[in-house]
Amino acid sequence: MSESVTTSADHPDGRAPGFRPSATLSVRTEFERQLRRRRTQVAIGFLALLPGILAAAFAIGGAEADSGAGLIELATRGGVNFTVFCLLMSVGFLLIVVVALFFGDSVASEASWSSLRYLLTIPVPRSRLLLQKAVVSVLLSLIAIVVLVVVALALGTLLYGADPLANPFGDSLPYQTAVLRLFVALGYIAINLTWIAGLALLLSVLTDAPLGAVGGTVMVSILVQILDQITALGDLRRLLPGHFSYAWTRALSPTIDWYDMTIGAFSALAYASIFGVLAWIRFSGKDITS
């Protein structure tokens, strides 16, 4: 009696027996791989060092040049104020670069290494590869932002004490309340950066050069910020994806003003969705030669 041998030819789609697309390229595998990369370690490490650099600058230069309740003078009035200062210095450019790096480098780096086609012949379905790359980039971006805030808060509290949060308008919040509000602000910052993530992912599938994807995203963000400063555009500026970048500061007022944060979150997620869908459409039909 002969035994029948099942081969991939017995399957209509040509896949090997037992093949499961959902088992390919797990988030854990990709996360560990990206975490070992030097660019990941440098990006997160720099954000961890930034509060120390700013604190050293305060210690060397002092705040004598600022009178009244200037931004720098307020930064040394407690750990929460110091953390807010670090965020104010980072949101407009540094965090954009970090998020653009993680997302813009995700697919383009594989193409530049000529390893993308081998990943797809393992085989990893294209949609799954793009999804897993995006998920890992989200995790790395969140880790980077949280590292900045946690290190700044810990260092600021150690150096400047657990004083209430103060702002230039004379309002204040107790330390514990201010810390909770900080994490509300942190959540908004993360959501607001999704449009950067979506754009970087789109550029990452459009080019085989990681620097082009990252640099292109940063250049677009700078252009958006320039356009946002042109008051002649009037209400049209509200349509720009970065118009509400600093709405997170509304979470630090005595009563949270949700209006701008809600609109800003919706705007960022809308742009991110558009860019993400375009990236998926392009990657699904792209001729992979590298």
XYZ file of C-alpha atoms in Angstrom:
290
model
C 0.000 0.000 0.000
C 1.569 3.273 -1.087
C 1.492 6.385 1.031
C 0.380 9.663 -0.493
C 2.843 12.485 -0.053
C 1.397 15.954 0.386
C 3.391 18.678 -1.310
C 2.948 22.383 -1.832
C 1.553 21.548 -5.247
C -1.487 19.997 -3.573
C -2.451 23.421 -2.242
C -4.242 25.774 -4.601
C -2.137 28.757 -3.560
C 1.149 26.866 -3.776
C 1.932 27.244 -0.067
C 3.630 24.528 1.935
C 1.471 22.411 4.275
C 1.015 24.049 7.660
C 2.110 27.489 6.478
C 0.479 30.249 8.492
C 1.028 33.877 7.436
C 0.236 35.010 10.980
C 3.243 33.072 12.271
C 5.759 34.953 10.132
C 7.820 37.921 11.330
C 6.496 38.199 14.867
C 6.487 41.558 16.629
C 8.871 40.172 19.253
C 11.409 39.047 16.656
C 11.314 42.337 14.770
C 11.340 44.380 17.989
C 14.424 42.600 19.332
C 16.117 42.986 15.957
C 15.437 46.722 15.786
C 16.369 47.235 19.429
C 19.848 45.861 18.720
C 20.445 48.352 15.930
C 22.844 51.200 16.652
C 20.480 53.916 15.364
C 17.816 52.776 17.856
C 20.243 52.814 20.762
C 21.649 56.201 19.782
C 18.198 57.798 19.337
C 16.820 56.560 22.658
C 20.129 57.175 24.414
C 20.239 60.789 23.243
C 16.723 61.430 24.538
C 17.792 59.955 27.868
C 20.830 62.269 27.941
C 18.974 65.423 26.888
C 17.597 66.299 30.367
C 21.106 65.957 31.792
C 22.513 68.210 29.085
C 19.881 70.867 29.777
C 20.390 70.606 33.540
C 24.146 71.010 33.056
C 23.532 74.069 30.881
C 21.376 75.589 33.634
C 24.068 74.860 36.226
C 26.817 76.413 34.098
C 24.932 79.391 32.701
C 22.390 80.017 35.443
C 19.066 81.759 34.884
C 20.185 85.278 35.790
C 19.625 86.490 32.257
C 15.917 85.811 32.549
C 13.769 88.196 34.525
C 10.369 87.551 35.995
C 8.736 84.272 35.097
C 10.726 83.521 31.938
C 10.668 80.078 30.408
C 14.151 79.117 31.597
C 13.615 80.600 35.047
C 10.427 78.566 35.417
C 12.226 75.412 34.275
C 14.233 75.328 37.490
C 11.199 75.712 39.764
C 10.583 72.013 40.221
C 10.758 68.683 38.485
C 7.491 69.058 36.598
C 8.458 72.466 35.242
C 11.793 71.038 34.128
C 10.005 68.196 32.329
C 7.659 70.624 30.584
C 10.673 72.649 29.455
C 12.316 69.497 28.029
C 9.135 68.711 26.105
C 8.867 72.265 24.781
C 12.432 71.979 23.497
C 11.798 68.581 21.891
C 8.306 68.511 20.386
C 8.957 70.917 17.518
C 11.946 69.094 16.054
C 13.757 66.407 18.056
C 10.800 64.081 18.605
C 9.820 64.550 14.964
C 13.288 63.395 13.892
C 13.145 60.352 16.194
C 9.703 59.239 14.979
C 10.696 59.894 11.360
C 13.823 57.807 11.922
C 11.983 54.773 13.263
C 9.250 54.813 10.611
C 11.209 56.148 7.638
C 13.990 53.622 8.151
C 11.649 50.653 8.645
C 11.120 49.439 5.060
C 13.651 51.548 3.183
C 16.540 50.101 5.202
C 15.566 46.568 4.175
C 15.560 47.683 0.542
C 18.937 49.404 0.898
C 20.392 46.202 2.394
C 18.832 44.160 -0.469
C 17.086 42.031 2.162
C 13.502 43.103 1.457
C 12.892 40.590 -1.321
C 14.274 37.784 0.846
C 11.878 38.699 3.650
C 9.012 38.498 1.171
C 10.131 35.088 -0.087
C 10.297 33.505 3.383
C 7.409 34.186 2.656
C 6.105 37.089 4.716
C 2.911 38.576 3.234
C 3.440 42.182 2.239
C 0.578 43.509 4.351
C 1.884 41.667 7.403
C 5.448 42.877 6.865
C 4.277 46.485 6.635
C 2.023 46.073 9.676
C 4.726 44.477 11.823
C 7.235 47.131 10.832
C 4.731 49.845 11.757
C 3.855 48.220 15.110
C 7.512 47.917 16.101
C 8.148 51.524 15.038
C 5.228 52.619 17.243
C 6.687 50.736 20.213
C 10.144 52.220 19.720
C 8.723 55.736 19.349
C 6.667 55.386 22.532
C 9.670 54.063 24.428
C 11.760 57.011 23.256
C 9.141 59.581 24.324
C 8.517 57.913 27.692
C 12.264 57.694 28.353
C 12.592 61.444 27.795
C 9.716 62.279 30.148
C 10.639 59.806 32.899
C 14.315 60.797 32.947
C 13.447 64.513 32.881
C 10.917 64.142 35.691
C 13.241 62.052 37.870
C 16.261 64.285 37.302
C 14.266 67.504 37.611
C 12.653 66.382 40.869
C 16.029 65.347 42.248
C 17.692 68.650 41.335
C 14.869 71.158 41.747
C 12.427 69.481 44.116
C 8.770 68.464 43.962
C 7.377 71.980 43.718
C 3.974 72.655 42.122
C 3.803 73.212 38.381
C 3.886 76.951 37.621
C 3.249 78.777 34.366
C 3.923 82.361 33.208
C 0.304 83.325 33.930
C 0.641 82.650 37.633
C -1.437 79.447 37.695
C -0.129 76.375 39.491
C -0.922 72.698 39.984
C 0.109 70.426 42.887
C 3.003 68.112 42.050
C 0.963 64.877 42.005
C -1.779 66.405 39.867
C 0.784 67.902 37.515
C 2.481 64.510 37.034
C -0.849 62.948 36.030
C -1.504 65.841 33.649
C 1.959 65.300 32.179
C 0.990 61.818 31.088
C -2.214 63.174 29.563
C -0.032 65.600 27.621
C 2.289 62.736 26.734
C -0.615 60.770 25.278
C -1.611 63.726 23.134
C 1.958 64.252 21.927
C 2.132 60.608 20.870
C -1.155 60.887 18.960
C -0.156 64.176 17.357
C 3.041 62.598 16.031
C 1.093 59.910 14.157
C 0.941 62.075 11.045
C 4.740 62.165 11.067
C 4.761 58.378 11.452
C 2.335 57.884 8.562
C 4.248 60.213 6.256
C 7.594 58.585 7.094
C 6.132 55.119 6.465
C 4.781 56.259 3.094
C 8.137 57.695 2.062
C 9.834 54.545 3.323
C 7.962 52.412 0.766
C 8.454 54.976 -1.983
C 12.249 54.989 -1.804
C 15.101 52.568 -1.202
C 17.116 55.249 0.604
C 16.410 55.461 4.375
C 17.987 58.918 4.557
C 15.621 60.118 1.851
C 12.562 58.889 3.769
C 13.714 60.329 7.091
C 15.005 63.571 5.610
C 11.934 64.025 3.443
C 9.653 63.670 6.466
C 11.646 66.181 8.494
C 11.680 68.653 5.584
C 7.898 68.397 5.197
C 7.427 68.982 8.934
C 9.641 72.076 8.750
C 7.680 73.357 5.756
C 4.427 72.826 7.666
C 5.795 74.789 10.622
C 6.855 77.635 8.326
C 3.420 77.761 6.689
C 1.821 77.718 10.125
C 3.645 80.952 10.969
C 2.137 82.809 7.989
C -0.792 84.602 9.588
C -2.090 85.684 6.168
C -3.332 82.122 5.684
C -5.849 82.709 8.444
C -8.024 79.742 9.342
C -6.445 77.677 6.579
C -3.578 77.046 8.984
C -5.908 74.880 11.057
C -5.898 72.378 8.197
C -2.153 71.888 8.523
C -1.260 68.633 10.310
C 1.154 70.330 12.690
C -1.010 73.310 13.619
C -1.994 71.812 16.988
C 1.445 70.453 17.911
C 1.559 72.435 21.150
C -2.056 71.862 22.190
C -0.709 69.432 24.808
C 0.033 72.453 26.999
C -3.752 72.791 27.478
C -3.566 69.722 29.705
C -1.377 71.629 32.158
C -3.858 74.415 32.904
C -5.971 74.289 36.097
C -8.940 73.164 33.965
C -8.073 71.040 30.947
C -9.123 72.610 27.670
C -9.990 69.614 25.487
C -11.096 71.568 22.412
C -7.765 72.082 20.656
C -6.462 68.685 21.761
C -9.521 66.936 20.336
C -9.247 68.710 16.999
C -5.479 68.198 16.915
C -5.802 64.472 17.646
C -8.472 64.034 14.970
C -6.383 65.964 12.439
C -3.224 63.946 13.125
C -5.045 60.608 12.991
C -6.816 61.590 9.770
C -3.533 62.464 8.053
C -1.890 59.340 9.477
C -4.711 57.176 8.114
C -4.414 58.700 4.644
C -0.641 58.267 4.568
C -0.921 54.747 5.964
C -3.457 53.651 3.341
C -1.330 55.158 0.564
C 1.717 53.331 1.933
C -0.188 50.017 1.961
C -1.502 50.525 -1.579
C 1.942 51.417 -2.882
C 3.721 48.584 -1.072
C 1.111 45.993 -2.086
C 1.746 46.618 -5.777
C 5.408 47.651 -5.673
C 7.907 45.744 -7.790
C 10.473 44.618 -5.216
C 13.915 44.419 -6.816
C 16.110 44.920 -3.764
